Structure formats: structure tokens, C-alpha cells
XYZ file of C-alpha atoms in Angstrom:
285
model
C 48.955 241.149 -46.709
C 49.762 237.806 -49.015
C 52.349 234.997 -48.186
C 54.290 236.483 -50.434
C 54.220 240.103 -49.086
C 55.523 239.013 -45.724
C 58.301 236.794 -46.491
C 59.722 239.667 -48.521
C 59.356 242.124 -45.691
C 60.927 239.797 -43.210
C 63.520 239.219 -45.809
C 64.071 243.160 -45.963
C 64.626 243.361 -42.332
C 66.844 240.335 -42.474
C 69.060 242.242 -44.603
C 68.898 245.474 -42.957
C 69.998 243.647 -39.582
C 72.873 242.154 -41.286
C 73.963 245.210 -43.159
C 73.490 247.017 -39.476
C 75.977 244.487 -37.702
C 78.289 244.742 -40.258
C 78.231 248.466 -40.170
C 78.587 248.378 -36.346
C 81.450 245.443 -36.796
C 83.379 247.778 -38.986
C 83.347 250.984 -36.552
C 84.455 248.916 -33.308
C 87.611 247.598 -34.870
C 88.502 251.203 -36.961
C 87.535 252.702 -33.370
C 90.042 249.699 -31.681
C 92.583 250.590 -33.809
C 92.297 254.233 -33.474
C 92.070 254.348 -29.819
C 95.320 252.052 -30.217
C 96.880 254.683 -32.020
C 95.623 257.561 -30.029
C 97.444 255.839 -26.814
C 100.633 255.790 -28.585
C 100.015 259.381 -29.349
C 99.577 260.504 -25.531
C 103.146 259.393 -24.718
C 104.614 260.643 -28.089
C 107.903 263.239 -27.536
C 108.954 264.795 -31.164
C 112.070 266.452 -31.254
C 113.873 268.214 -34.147
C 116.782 266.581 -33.644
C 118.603 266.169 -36.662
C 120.221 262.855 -37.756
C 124.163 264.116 -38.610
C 127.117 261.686 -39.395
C 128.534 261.500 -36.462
C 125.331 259.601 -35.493
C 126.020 256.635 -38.027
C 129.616 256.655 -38.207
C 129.150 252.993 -36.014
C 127.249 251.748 -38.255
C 128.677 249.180 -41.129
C 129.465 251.107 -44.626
C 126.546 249.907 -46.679
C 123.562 251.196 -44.048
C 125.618 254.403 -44.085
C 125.630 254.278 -47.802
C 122.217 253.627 -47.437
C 120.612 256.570 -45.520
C 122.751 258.911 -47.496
C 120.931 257.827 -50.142
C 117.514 258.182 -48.843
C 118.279 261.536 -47.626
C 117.777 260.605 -43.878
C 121.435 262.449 -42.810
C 120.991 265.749 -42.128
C 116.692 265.564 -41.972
C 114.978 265.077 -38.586
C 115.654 262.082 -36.275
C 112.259 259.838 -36.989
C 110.095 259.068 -33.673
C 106.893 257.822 -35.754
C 105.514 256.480 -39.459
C 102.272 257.673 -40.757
C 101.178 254.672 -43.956
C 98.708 254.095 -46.372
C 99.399 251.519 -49.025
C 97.044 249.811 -51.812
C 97.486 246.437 -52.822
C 96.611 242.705 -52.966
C 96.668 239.779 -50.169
C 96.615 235.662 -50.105
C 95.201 234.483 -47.409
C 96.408 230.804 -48.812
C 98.498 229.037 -51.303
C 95.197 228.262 -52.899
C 93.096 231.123 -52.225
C 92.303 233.943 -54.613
C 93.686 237.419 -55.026
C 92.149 240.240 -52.337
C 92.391 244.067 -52.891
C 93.219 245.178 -49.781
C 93.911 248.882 -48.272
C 95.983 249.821 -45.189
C 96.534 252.587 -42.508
C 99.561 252.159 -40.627
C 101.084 253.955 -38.168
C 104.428 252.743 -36.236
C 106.262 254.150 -32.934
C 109.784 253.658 -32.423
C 110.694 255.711 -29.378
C 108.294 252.634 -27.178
C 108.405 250.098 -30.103
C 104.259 249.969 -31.207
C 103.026 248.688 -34.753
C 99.185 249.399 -35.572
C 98.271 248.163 -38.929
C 94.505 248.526 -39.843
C 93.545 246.626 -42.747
C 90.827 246.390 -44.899
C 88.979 244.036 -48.071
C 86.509 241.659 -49.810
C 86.346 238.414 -50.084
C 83.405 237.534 -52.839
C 82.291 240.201 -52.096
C 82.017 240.228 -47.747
C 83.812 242.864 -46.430
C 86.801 241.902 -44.404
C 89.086 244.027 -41.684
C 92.126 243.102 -39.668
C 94.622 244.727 -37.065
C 97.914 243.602 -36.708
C 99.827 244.992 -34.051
C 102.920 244.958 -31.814
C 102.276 246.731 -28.025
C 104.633 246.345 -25.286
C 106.069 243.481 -26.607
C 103.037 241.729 -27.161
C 101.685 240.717 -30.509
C 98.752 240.016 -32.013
C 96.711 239.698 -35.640
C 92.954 239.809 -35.585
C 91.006 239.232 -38.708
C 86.782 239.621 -38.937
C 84.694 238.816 -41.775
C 81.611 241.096 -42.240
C 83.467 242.779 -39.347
C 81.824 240.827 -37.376
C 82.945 236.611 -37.738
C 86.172 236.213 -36.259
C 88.072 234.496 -38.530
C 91.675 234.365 -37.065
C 92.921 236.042 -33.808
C 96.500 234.735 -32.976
C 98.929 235.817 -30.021
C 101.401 234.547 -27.926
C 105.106 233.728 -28.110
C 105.561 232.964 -32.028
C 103.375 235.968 -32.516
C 105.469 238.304 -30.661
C 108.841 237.675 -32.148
C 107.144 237.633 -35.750
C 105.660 241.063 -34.727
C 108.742 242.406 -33.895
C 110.688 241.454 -36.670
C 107.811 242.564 -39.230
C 108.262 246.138 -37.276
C 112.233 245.741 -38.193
C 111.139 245.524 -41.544
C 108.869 248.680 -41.264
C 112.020 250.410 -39.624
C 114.148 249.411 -42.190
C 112.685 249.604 -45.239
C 110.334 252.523 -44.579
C 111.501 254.561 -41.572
C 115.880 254.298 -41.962
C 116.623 256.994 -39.643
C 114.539 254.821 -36.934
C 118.061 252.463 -37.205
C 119.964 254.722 -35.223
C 119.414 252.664 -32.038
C 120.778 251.063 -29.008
C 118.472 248.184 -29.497
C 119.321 247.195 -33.011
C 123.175 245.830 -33.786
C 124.487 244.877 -36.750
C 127.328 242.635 -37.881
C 129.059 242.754 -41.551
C 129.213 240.526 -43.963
C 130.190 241.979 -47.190
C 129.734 245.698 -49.120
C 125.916 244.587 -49.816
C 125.088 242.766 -47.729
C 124.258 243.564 -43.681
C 122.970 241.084 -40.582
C 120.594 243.364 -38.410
C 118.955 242.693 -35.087
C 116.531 244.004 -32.932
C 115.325 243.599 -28.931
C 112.351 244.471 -27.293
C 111.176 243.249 -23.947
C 113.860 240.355 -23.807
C 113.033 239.037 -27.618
C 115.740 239.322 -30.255
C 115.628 238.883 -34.171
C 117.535 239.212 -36.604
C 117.562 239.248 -40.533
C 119.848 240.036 -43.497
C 119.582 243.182 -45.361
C 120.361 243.166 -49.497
C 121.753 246.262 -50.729
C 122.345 247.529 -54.283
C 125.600 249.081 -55.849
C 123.503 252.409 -55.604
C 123.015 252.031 -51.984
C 119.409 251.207 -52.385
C 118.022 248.167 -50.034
C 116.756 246.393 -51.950
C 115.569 242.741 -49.944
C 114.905 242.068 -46.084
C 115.387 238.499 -45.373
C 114.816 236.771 -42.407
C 114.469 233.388 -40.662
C 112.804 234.571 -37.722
C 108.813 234.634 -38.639
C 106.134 231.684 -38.443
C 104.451 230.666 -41.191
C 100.908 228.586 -40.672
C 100.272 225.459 -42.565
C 97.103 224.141 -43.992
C 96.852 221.731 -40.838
C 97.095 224.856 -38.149
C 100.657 224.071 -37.810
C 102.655 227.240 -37.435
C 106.568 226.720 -38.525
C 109.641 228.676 -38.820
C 109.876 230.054 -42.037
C 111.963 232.063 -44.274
C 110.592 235.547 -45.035
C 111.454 238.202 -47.401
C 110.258 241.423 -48.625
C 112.125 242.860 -52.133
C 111.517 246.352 -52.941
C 111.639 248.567 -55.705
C 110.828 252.157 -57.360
C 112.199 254.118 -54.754
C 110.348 257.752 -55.264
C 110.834 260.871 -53.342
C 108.634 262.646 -50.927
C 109.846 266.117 -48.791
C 113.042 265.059 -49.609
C 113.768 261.365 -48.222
C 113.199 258.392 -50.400
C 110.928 255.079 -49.828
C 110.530 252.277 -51.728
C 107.235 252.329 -53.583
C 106.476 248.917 -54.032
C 107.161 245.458 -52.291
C 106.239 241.856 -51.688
C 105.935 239.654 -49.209
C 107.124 235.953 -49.897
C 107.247 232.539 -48.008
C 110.149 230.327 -48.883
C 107.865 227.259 -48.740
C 109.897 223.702 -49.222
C 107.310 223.367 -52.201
C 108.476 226.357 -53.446
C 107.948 230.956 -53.199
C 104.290 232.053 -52.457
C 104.131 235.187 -53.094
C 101.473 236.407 -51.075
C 101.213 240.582 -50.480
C 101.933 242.850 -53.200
C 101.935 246.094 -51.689
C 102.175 249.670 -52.809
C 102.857 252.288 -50.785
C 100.897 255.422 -51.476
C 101.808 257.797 -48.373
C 104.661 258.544 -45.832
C 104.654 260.816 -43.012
C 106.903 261.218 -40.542
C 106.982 262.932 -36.912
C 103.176 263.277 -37.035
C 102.146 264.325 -33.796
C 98.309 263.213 -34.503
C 95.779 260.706 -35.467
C 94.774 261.537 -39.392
């Protein structure tokens, strides 16, 4: 066999090694995250308790306004999300564009987030899970699958995790904000102050209503933002909605953004569109 012959073939195998770890890269995170999923699943109770007006007559006059609107009074209490969603990703102020696809699946009855995401990057595949367990948070991010290329816990990570999940609940999952552990105080007819706790953290964020009833914005002060030098600072956060569509008779917003108030200016760097809702699932899908 020539020179020639043999470099290619050990070239080939190269490549079929590679292509193997990255295959086996990608099914031990989708298998993390399911098994992650499947655990919040075992201690899962669905009622069909429905969510009347006497539930949110505490509550101040634009959320009530609010999950009228939606349809969430008089439909099933909600004990779990079921979410894909489509969209694009920075990973920097200076980084390009990433098509990115998501499964997500929340838990509000023992506050869990799982989001499983996936993309390229020139081309090299890229998966992530970002979660919220017990109070703990964490967001892992592989290239290939395989190169861990962030992994980031601990105190800052937790409270960011819990307020991203107050997001979920409140933009995607309304009826979830009939609960104990989330107050609210008033501040005008469009505009409410909502907090959360879980496991001895508290945040908190503004909610932006429209004359329609629709929310609209989520802003908050109460997530870290990581600078080009690894620094990680308190930043202002916001998510604006829009196209609210209809699906088994309760309304979600079909599209959103995520944005960093940066001193230098917005970054706009998730543009996200929501393709699927379930509620009350009782299984993996």
C-alpha cells in the first residue's frame, strides 16, 4: 500500500473517531438532561384543580387582568411546562449569530428548570443544559459535545437561575403565579414588582403590562452578566414579548428576546420563538 494510501486511511479513522466521540458526547448530555427530567417526573402530583377567582382576588389588578386574558381562570391549576422553541443565540457582544433549538421542561410544585439546548458554531455542533434543582444552579455548555466550554455554578448562578425560572413562570406558565412563594407589590395599572423564594434566595423584577392586559416586558436587576475579562456583574435583564397566539385555549407569547442593559449600550442576545406549550404533562416526550 503507497504513502499516500495510508495517510488517507489513518485520516479516515481519524475522522470516524471524532465523529464517534461526538456522537457519544451528544447522547450523555440529552441522556443527563433526560434523566434530570425523568427525576422531576417521579415526584410529580397533577391535579385538576381548577384556577377560579377567588384564587387571584389577592393579587394586584393588572396580573388579574392578566390571566383573564390568557385564559388561565377557570382552566387547570399548572404543576409543569412542556417547551420547544427555535431561534438564535450570542454567545458575545462580538460573536456571530447561532441557530439554536430548545427542549424545556419546568416544575413548579418543587421549583426545577431543565433547559436542553442545542447548535453550531462554524459548523461544530454545540449542546448546553441550564438548570435550576433544589436551589442549585448551574449552565453547562460542550462543543462537539464533548469540549467543555463553560460550566458555571454557585451563588450568582443560583439566584440568576431562579429568577430566569420567574420569567418562565411568568411569561409562559401564569397560572404557576398563584403562590405562597411569590409576592407582589403595586406600582401603577401596568406596571407590577414580583418576587420569588426558593431555598432562602429571593428576587425580584418588574413586570410591563399593556392596556389589553397583555405582559408585555420582564425586567429585572437581579441576574449576572459575564464580561470579556471573566468578570461576572450585576446586570439589568429584560425579556419583551410579543404575538401572543392561542393553544387549547390559554394564550403565550410567541416570540421574545433576551437583552443586557450594558453601560455601552442593549445587546440583544436570544431571539427566541416559541413553537410548543404543554401543560400538566405527566411524562418525558
Amino acid at each position: 500500500m503507497s504513502k499516500k494510501k495510508i495517510l488517507l486511511s489513518i485520516i479516515g479513522i481519524i475522522i470516524i473517531f471524532i465523529v464517534g466521540i461526538c456522537i457519544y458526547g451528544a447522547w450523555t448530555m440529552r441522556t443527563s438532561y433526560e434523566d434530570k427530567v425523568n427525576k422531576a417526573f417521579s415526584t410529580l402530583e397533577v391535579t385538576q384543580d381548577i384556577l377560579t377567582q377567588d384564587d387571584i382576588e389577592d393579587l394586584p389588578a393588572p396580573v388579574q387582568k392578566y390571566l383573564h386574558y390568557v385564559g388561565a381562570v377557570g382552566k387547570p391549576k399548572v404543576h409543569n411546562l412542556h417547551m420547544k422553541i427555535e431561534g438564535e443565540m450570542k454567545q458575545g457582544l462580538d460573536k456571530p449569530w447561532m441557530k439554536v433549538v430548545v427542549d424545556q421542561h419546568n416544575f413548579y410544585d418543587q421549583y426545577t428548570r431543565l433547559f436542553y439546548i442545542k447548535g453550531k458554531i462554524f459548523g461544530i455542533p454545540l449542546t448546553g443544559i441550564d438548570s435550576y434543582i433544589e436551589g442549585k444552579g448551574r449552565m453547562l455548555i460542550k462543543l462537539a459535545s464533548v469540549i467543555k466550554v463553560a460550566d458555571e455554578s454557585g451563588e450568582k448562578m443560583d439566584q440568576a437561575e431562579l429568577v430566569t425560572l420567574l420569567n418562565d413562570i411568568s411569561l409562559l406558565s401564569p397560572a404557576a403565579l398563584v403562590d405562597s412563594r411569590i409576592t407582589w407589590n403595586s406600582i401603577d395599572d401596568q406596571r407590577v414588582e414580583c418576587s420569588i423564594e426558593d431555598k432562602g434566595m429571593k428576587v425580584s423584577a418588574i413586570l410591563y403590562f399593556n392596556t389589553e392586559g397583555a405582559l408585555v416586558d420582564f425586567v429585572t436587576e437581579d441576574r449576572y452578566y459575564t464580561r470579556s475579562d471573566g468578570e461576572s456583574i450585576k446586570t439589568k435583564w429584560s425579556t419583551p414579548v410579543k404575538d401572543y397566539q392561542t393553544v387549547n385555549g390559554v394564550k403565550f407569547p410567541a416570540y421574545g428576546e433576551g437583552i443586557w442593559h450594558l453601560e455601552g449600550g442593549d445587546f440583544v442576545y436570544a431571539k427566541f420563538h416559541m413553537k410548543l406549550a404543554e401543560y400538566n404533562v405527566t411524562k418525558l416526550k
